[in-house]
XYZ file of C-alpha atoms in Angstrom:
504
model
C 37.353 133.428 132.106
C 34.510 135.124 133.609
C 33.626 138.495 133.873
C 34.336 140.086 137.478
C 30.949 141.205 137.879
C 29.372 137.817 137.508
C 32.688 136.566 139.537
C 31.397 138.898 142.253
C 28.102 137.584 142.563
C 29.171 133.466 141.556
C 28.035 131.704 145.048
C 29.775 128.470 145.711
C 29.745 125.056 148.157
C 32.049 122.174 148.953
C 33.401 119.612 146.506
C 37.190 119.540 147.899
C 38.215 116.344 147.115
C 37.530 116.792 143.238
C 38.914 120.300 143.115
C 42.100 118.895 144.182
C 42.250 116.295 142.169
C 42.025 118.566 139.132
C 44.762 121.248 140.171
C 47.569 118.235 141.074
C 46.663 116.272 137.602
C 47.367 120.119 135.944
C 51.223 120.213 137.841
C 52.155 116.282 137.510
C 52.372 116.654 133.963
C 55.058 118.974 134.503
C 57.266 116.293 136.115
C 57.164 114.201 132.534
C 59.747 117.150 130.737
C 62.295 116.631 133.093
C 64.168 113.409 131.280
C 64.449 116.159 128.589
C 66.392 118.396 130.607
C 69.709 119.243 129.522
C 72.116 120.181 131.303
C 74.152 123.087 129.525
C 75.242 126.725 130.584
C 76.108 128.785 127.939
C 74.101 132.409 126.242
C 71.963 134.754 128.014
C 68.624 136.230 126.563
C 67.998 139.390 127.044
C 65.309 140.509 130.350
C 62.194 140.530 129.049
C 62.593 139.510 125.176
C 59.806 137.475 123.786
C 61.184 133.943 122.950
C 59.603 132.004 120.265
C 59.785 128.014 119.679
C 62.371 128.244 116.783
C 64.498 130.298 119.119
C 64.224 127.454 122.482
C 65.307 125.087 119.301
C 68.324 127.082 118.060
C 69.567 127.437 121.431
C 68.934 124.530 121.957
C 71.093 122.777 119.235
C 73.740 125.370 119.262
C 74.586 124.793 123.208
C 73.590 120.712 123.563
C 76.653 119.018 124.629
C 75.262 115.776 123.306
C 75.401 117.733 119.597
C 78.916 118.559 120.236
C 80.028 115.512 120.940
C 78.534 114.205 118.049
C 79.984 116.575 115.423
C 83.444 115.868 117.542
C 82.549 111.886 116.361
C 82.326 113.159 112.765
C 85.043 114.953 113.212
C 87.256 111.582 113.756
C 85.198 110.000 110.990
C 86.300 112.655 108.512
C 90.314 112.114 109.706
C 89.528 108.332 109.495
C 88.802 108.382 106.267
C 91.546 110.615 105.115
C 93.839 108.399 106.416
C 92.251 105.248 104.888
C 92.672 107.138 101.505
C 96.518 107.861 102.098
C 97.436 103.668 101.775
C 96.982 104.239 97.880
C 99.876 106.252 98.364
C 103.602 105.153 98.751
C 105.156 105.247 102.139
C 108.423 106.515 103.188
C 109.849 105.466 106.490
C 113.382 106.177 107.973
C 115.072 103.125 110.490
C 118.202 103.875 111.946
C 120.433 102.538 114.894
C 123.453 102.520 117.133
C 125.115 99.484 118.219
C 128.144 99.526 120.544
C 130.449 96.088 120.539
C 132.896 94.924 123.115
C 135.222 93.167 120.553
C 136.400 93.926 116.883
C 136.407 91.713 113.993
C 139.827 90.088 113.650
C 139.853 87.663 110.581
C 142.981 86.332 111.349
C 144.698 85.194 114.071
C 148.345 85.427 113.215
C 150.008 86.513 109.838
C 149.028 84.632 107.068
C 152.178 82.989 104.677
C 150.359 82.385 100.930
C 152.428 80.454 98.868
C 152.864 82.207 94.916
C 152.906 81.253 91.345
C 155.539 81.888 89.067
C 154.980 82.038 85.601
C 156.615 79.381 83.208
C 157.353 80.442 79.476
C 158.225 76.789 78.519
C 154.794 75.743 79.776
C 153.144 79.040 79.129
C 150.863 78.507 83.000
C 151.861 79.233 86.033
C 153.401 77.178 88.756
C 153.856 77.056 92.711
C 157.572 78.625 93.791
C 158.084 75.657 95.580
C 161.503 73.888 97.371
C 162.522 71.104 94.719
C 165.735 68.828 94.659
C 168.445 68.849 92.237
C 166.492 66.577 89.877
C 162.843 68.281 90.221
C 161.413 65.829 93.031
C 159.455 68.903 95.356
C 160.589 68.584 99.313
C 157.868 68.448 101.040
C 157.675 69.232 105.111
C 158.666 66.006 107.471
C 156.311 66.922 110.424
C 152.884 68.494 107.904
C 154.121 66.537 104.709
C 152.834 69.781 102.568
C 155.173 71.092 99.664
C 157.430 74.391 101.198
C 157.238 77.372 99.073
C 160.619 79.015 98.415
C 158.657 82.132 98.442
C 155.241 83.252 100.090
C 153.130 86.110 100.188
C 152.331 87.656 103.901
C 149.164 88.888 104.591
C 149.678 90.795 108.138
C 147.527 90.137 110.738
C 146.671 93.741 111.670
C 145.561 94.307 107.960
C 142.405 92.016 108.420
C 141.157 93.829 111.750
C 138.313 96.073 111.422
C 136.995 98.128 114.392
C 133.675 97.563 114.764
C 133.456 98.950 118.264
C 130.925 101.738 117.059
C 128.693 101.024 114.269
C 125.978 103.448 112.905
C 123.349 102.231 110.073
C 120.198 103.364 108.253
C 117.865 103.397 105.668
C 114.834 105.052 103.886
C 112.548 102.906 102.334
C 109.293 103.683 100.138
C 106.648 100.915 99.614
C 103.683 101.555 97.031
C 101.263 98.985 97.353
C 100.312 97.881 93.864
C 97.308 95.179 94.531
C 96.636 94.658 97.872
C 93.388 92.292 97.296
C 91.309 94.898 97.367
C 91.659 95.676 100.856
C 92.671 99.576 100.670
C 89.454 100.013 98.705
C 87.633 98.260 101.252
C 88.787 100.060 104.126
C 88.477 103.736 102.170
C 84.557 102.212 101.891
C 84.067 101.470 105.476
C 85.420 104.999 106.919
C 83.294 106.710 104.277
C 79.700 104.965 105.550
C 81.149 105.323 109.292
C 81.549 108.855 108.633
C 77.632 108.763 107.307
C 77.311 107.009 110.035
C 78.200 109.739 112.580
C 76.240 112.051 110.789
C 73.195 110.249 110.680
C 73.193 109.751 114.187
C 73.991 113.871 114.948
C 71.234 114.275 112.999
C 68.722 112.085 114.911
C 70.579 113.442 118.535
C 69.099 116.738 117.306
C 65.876 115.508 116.436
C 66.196 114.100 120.107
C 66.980 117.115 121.252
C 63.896 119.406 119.415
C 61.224 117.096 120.591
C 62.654 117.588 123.908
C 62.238 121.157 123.526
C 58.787 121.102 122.618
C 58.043 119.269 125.046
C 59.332 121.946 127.479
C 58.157 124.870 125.648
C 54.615 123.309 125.083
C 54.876 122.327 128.561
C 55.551 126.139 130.175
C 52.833 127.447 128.229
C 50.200 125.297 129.282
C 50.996 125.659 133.277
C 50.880 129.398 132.379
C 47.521 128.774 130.802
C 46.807 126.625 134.395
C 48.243 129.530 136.281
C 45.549 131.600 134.715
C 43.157 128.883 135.012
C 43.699 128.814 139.211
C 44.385 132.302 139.772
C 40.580 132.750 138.484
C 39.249 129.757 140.348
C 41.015 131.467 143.912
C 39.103 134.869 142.935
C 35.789 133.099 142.079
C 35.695 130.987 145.489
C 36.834 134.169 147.443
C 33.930 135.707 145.735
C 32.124 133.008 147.374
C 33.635 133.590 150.564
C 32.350 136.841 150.621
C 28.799 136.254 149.468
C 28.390 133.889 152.138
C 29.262 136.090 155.053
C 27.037 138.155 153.704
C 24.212 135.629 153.822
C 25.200 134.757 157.524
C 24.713 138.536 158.504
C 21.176 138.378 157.049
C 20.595 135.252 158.717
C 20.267 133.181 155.020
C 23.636 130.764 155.757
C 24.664 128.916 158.469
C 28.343 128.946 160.098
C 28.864 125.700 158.831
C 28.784 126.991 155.445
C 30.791 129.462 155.607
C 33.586 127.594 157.310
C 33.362 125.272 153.914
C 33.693 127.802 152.155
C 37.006 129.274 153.749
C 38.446 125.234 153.562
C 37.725 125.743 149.799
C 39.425 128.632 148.968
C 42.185 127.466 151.430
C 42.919 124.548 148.869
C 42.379 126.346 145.635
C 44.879 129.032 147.351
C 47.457 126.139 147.625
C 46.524 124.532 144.031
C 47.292 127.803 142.596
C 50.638 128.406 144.487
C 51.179 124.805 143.303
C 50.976 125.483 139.711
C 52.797 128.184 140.421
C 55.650 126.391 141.199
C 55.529 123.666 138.850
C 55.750 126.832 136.445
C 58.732 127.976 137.508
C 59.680 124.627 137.484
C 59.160 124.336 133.958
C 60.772 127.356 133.104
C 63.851 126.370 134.403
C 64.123 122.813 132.769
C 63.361 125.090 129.716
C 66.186 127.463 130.259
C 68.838 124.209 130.928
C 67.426 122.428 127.650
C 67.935 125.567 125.926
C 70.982 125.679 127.581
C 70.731 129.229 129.660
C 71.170 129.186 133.131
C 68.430 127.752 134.942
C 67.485 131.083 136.953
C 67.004 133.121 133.387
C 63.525 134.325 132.622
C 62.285 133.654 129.087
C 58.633 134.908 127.960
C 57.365 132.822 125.781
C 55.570 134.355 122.416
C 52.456 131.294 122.978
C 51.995 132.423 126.243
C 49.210 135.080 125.256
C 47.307 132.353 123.495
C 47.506 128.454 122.158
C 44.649 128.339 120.241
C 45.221 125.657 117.555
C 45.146 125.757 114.012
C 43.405 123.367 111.601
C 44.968 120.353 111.153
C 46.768 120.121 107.832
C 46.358 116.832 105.887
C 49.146 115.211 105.647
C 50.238 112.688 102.963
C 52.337 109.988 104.423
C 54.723 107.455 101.785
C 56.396 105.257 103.726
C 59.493 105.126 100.992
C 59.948 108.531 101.934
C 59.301 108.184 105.462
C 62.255 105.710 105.537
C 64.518 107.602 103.690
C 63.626 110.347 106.139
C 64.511 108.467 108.940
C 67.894 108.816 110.374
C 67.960 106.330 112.974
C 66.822 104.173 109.459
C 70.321 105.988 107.886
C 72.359 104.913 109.961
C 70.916 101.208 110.135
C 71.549 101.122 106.077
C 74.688 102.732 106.286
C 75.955 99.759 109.072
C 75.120 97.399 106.716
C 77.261 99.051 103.726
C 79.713 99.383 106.356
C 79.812 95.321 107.245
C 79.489 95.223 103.346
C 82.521 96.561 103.160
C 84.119 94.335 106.132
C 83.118 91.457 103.839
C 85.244 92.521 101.330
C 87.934 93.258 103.897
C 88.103 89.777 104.834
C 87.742 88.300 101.133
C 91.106 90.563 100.379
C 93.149 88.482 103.290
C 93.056 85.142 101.167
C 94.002 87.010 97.976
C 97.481 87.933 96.895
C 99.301 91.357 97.968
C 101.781 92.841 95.352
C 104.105 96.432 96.770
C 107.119 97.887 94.970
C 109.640 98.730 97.644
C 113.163 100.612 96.991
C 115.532 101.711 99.687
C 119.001 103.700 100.250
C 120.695 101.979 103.388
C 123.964 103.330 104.496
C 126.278 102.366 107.372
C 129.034 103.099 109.199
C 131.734 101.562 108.835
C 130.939 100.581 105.440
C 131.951 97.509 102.999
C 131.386 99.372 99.709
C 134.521 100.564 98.693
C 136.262 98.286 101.653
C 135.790 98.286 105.250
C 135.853 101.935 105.355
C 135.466 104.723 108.822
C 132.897 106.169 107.020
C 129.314 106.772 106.484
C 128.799 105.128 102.864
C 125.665 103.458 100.951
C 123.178 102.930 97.797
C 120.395 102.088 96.498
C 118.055 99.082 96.126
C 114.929 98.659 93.948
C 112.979 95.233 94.240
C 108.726 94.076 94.634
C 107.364 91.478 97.464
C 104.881 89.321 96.528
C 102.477 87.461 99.383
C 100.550 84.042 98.737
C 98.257 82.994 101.785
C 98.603 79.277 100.634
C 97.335 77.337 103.834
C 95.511 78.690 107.421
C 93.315 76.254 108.814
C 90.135 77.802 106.963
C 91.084 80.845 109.497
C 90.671 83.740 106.890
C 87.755 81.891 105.228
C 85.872 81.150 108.025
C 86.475 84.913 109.064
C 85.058 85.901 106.165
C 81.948 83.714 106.314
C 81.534 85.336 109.475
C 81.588 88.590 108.373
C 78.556 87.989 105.894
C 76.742 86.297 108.777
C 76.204 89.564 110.692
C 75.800 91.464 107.491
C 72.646 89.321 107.050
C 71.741 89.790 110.343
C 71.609 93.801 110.018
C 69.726 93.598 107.004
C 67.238 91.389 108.932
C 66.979 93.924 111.773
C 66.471 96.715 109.274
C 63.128 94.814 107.678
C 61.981 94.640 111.363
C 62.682 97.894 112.265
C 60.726 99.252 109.158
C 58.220 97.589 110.005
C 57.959 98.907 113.753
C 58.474 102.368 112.138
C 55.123 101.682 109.991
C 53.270 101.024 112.944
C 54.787 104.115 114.567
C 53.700 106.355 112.048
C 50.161 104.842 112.044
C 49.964 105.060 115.700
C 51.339 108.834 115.801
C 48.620 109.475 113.149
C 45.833 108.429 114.694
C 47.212 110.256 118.239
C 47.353 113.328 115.648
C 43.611 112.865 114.916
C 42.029 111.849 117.829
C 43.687 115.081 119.715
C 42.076 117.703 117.197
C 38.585 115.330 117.714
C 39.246 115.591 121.695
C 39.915 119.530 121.080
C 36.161 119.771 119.264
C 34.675 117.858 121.914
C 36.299 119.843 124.883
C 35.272 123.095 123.347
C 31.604 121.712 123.162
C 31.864 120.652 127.136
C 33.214 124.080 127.880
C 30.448 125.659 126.277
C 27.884 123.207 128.574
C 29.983 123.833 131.437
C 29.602 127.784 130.569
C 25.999 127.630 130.603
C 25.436 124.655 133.464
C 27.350 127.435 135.874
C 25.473 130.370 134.767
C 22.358 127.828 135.189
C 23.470 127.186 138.311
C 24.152 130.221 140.033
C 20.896 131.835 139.023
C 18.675 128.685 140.337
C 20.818 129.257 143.910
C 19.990 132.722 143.942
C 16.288 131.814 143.455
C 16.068 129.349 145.768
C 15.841 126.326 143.205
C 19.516 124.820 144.051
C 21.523 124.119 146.874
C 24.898 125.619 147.187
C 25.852 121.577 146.125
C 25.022 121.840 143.055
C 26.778 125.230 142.483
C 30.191 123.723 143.611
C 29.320 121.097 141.248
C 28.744 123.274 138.617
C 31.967 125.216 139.167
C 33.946 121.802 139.573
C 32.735 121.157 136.125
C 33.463 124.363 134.985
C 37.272 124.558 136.412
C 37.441 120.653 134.671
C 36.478 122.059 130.866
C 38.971 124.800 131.464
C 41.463 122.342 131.938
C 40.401 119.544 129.468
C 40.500 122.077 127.014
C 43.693 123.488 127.925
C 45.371 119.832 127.882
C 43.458 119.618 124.344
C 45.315 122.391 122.933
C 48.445 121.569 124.361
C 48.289 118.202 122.953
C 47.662 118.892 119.581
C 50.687 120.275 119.597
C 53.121 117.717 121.095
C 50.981 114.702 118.591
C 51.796 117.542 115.608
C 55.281 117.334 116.872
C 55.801 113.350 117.682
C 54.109 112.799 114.263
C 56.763 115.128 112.552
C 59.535 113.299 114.341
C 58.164 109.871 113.412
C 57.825 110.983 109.623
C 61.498 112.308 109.670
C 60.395 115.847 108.967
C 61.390 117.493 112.644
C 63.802 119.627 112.173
């Protein structure tokens, strides 16, 4: 900025249309943070404090909703996989019922007469007691023609009812799975890479979410650098302002001029109070990415200065780069997963083998009779299952199953390879902004001079006021070349740290 006494005595003329053009390009890049707002309302800074970048980031991450969710999704992974691990263990399940019958079981439906045996010590076996004549011959019955007992055995008919009106049952059962195909290995696998999974992908949501809070930090402190920037252009045009009504007393302007003049500083008044807003703007898509409420003031600790460092070199292995890369993580991790989905599908046409025991008990009860009581025991025994014949259902499943598995590892070579070009292109964007810096520095230095240059020849007579308001639009353009220079060596430094996987 320049000093106030050469502000004082800095004469200017029209070149409106350029001026403007130069304070709107300053606030429209503003409007490209606010996809990165977040909306989340949650800690208070304190009036005043000094906020750094690793502070916005902290916040940041600690308040993101998106983060929360995510650590909710590994959350579920984690209890998914806990309860894939418990099939290696044996189950125990309890069934029981109630069932209510209209009728009883009657097994007969009169008394029943059995004939009986008597035994014979001539013969040494037993015989029938049946009705014989005189001479041996057995009588049997005129209207049936079966041989009549002299004596029978009577079986009552109430004896052989059994109320069964109200009958209670139950059992606990415990299976242990003893080969299953491989299946419960299988599964264990895929909730172990879906819970990597999950936390691949938190990870690369809060990678997300620090680039987006770069972007809004970076982006405050150059619109307070632009605020700066205009606040100095209104004072140096008012200085013109005055120096021209000055001239028009002595009779060394015209009217014209000076009405030109006032248009001017009329428009670089309303540039600066449009910065001005697009600052507080900015601060408040800072404060909701952060996730403060959008009225909270921070000051930043780069507003006092953003002069950039020298670059560091950077040595970039692309092995490392991809194991860096969680959005690459998770991609590798899908594939075990439909690895493991393969293998889930070979164990359906392979045998299963479980031990299973049980203690069932009902009531009424056959045990020990049919008995009004609760009575029952224990059973020990194994199933075995043979998938013998589907259609080619299970095999055709599986065949499917490698299909897409092939297809993710495809998608993974091309995505590596879009990642290499990513990194190259971030690296050269890294480059080429510290080159732009050097040369903006340079034109601010020939835009120093050209306005000093300028302002004497006017005040000598050697230049018309045209060529100082050229030589101030010039002069306001360095400014803010330079500041967009400095503010985009930082957002390449932190897209090329997000590319390589290191932004953390």
């Amino acid at each position: 900025m320049w000093p106030r006494q050469d502000r004082d005595r800095f004469i200017s003329a029209p070149a409106a249309p350029i001026i403007t053009k130069i304070f709107l390009r300053m606030i429209m890049k503003f409007h490209r943070i606010l996809p990165f707002a977040l909306l989340a309302m949650a800690g208070v800074t304190e009036a005043g404090a000094t906020v750094s970048l690793d502070s916005c980031r902290n916040m940041a991450l600690r308040n993101n909703k998106t983060l929360r969710m995510a650590e909710e999704a590994i959350r579920g992974a984690g209890y998914e996989r806990k309860a894939a691990f418990a099939a290696y263990l044996p189950g125990i399940d309890f069934t029981g019922g109630y069932m209510y019958n209209q009728h009883q079981i009657e097994l007969l439906g009169a008394d029943a007469k059995l004939p009986t045996m008597s035994f014979d010590p001539a013969t040494q076996t037993f015989k029938y007691n049946i009705l014989t004549t005189p001479d041996g011959t057995p009588v049997r019955d005129p209207s049936s023609g079966s041989l009549i007992p002299t004596e029978v055995a009577v079986i009552p008919k109430e004896a052989m009812e059994f109320d069964t009106h109200n009958v209670f049952a139950g059992a606990f059962t415990l299976t242990q799975p003893i080969f299953m195909g491989g299946m419960i290995k299988a599964m264990n696998d895929i909730t172990r890479y879906a819970e990597n999974i999950a936390v691949a992908m938190r990870n690369s949501a809060a990678e997300d979410v620090v680039y987006g809070v770069d972007q809004a930090y970076w982006t405050v402190v150059s619109l307070k650098e632009k605020k700066k920037l205009a606040d100095s252009f209104v004072t140096l045009v008012d200085s013109l302002n005055y120096t021209v009504q000055a001239f028009l007393d002595e009779g060394m302007a015209t009217r014209a001029d000076l009405l030109t003049v006032q248009v001017k500083l009329n428009e670089a008044r309303i540039a600066a109070t449009k910065v001005d807003n697009g600052l507080h703007l900015s601060r408040m898509a800072l404060a909701q990415v952060c996730g403060l409420p959008v009225d909270e003031h921070m000051e930043l600790a780069d507003e006092s200065g953003i002069a950039p460092s020298e670059p560091e070199p950077r040595e970039i292995d692309m092995a490392d780069v991809y194991s860096r890369r969680q959005d690459l993580e998770a991609l590798r991790q899908g594939i075990s997963l439909l690895g493991g989905r393969e293998r889930l599908a070979r164990g359906m046409m392979l045998p299963k083998i479980a031990a299973v025991g049980s203690y069932s008990f009902s009531n009424p009860n056959v045990i020990h009779g049919f008995e009004k009581k609760f009575g029952g025991g224990f059973s020990v025994g194994a199933t075995v299952t043979i998938p013998l014949w589907h259609w080619g259902q299970n095999y055709n499943h599986y065949r499917a199953t490698k299909a897409t598995t092939n297809a993710q590892r495809m998608m993974l070579e091309d995505l590596e390879e879009k990642v290499t070009l990513q990194v190259r292109q971030a690296k050269y964007s890294y480059d080429e902004a510290y080159k732009t810096y050097a040369m903006t520095v340079k034109n601010l230095e020939s835009a120093d001079e050209n306005l000093r240059s300028a302002r004497i020849g006017y005040q000598e007579g050697v230049l018309t006021a045209d060529d100082v308001i050229a030589a101030q639009t010039a002069w306001l353009a360095a400014h803010s070349e330079k500041i967009d220079a400095e503010i985009g060596i930082r957002l390449c430094d932190t897209y090329l740290s997000k590319v390589l996987g290191t932004l953390h």
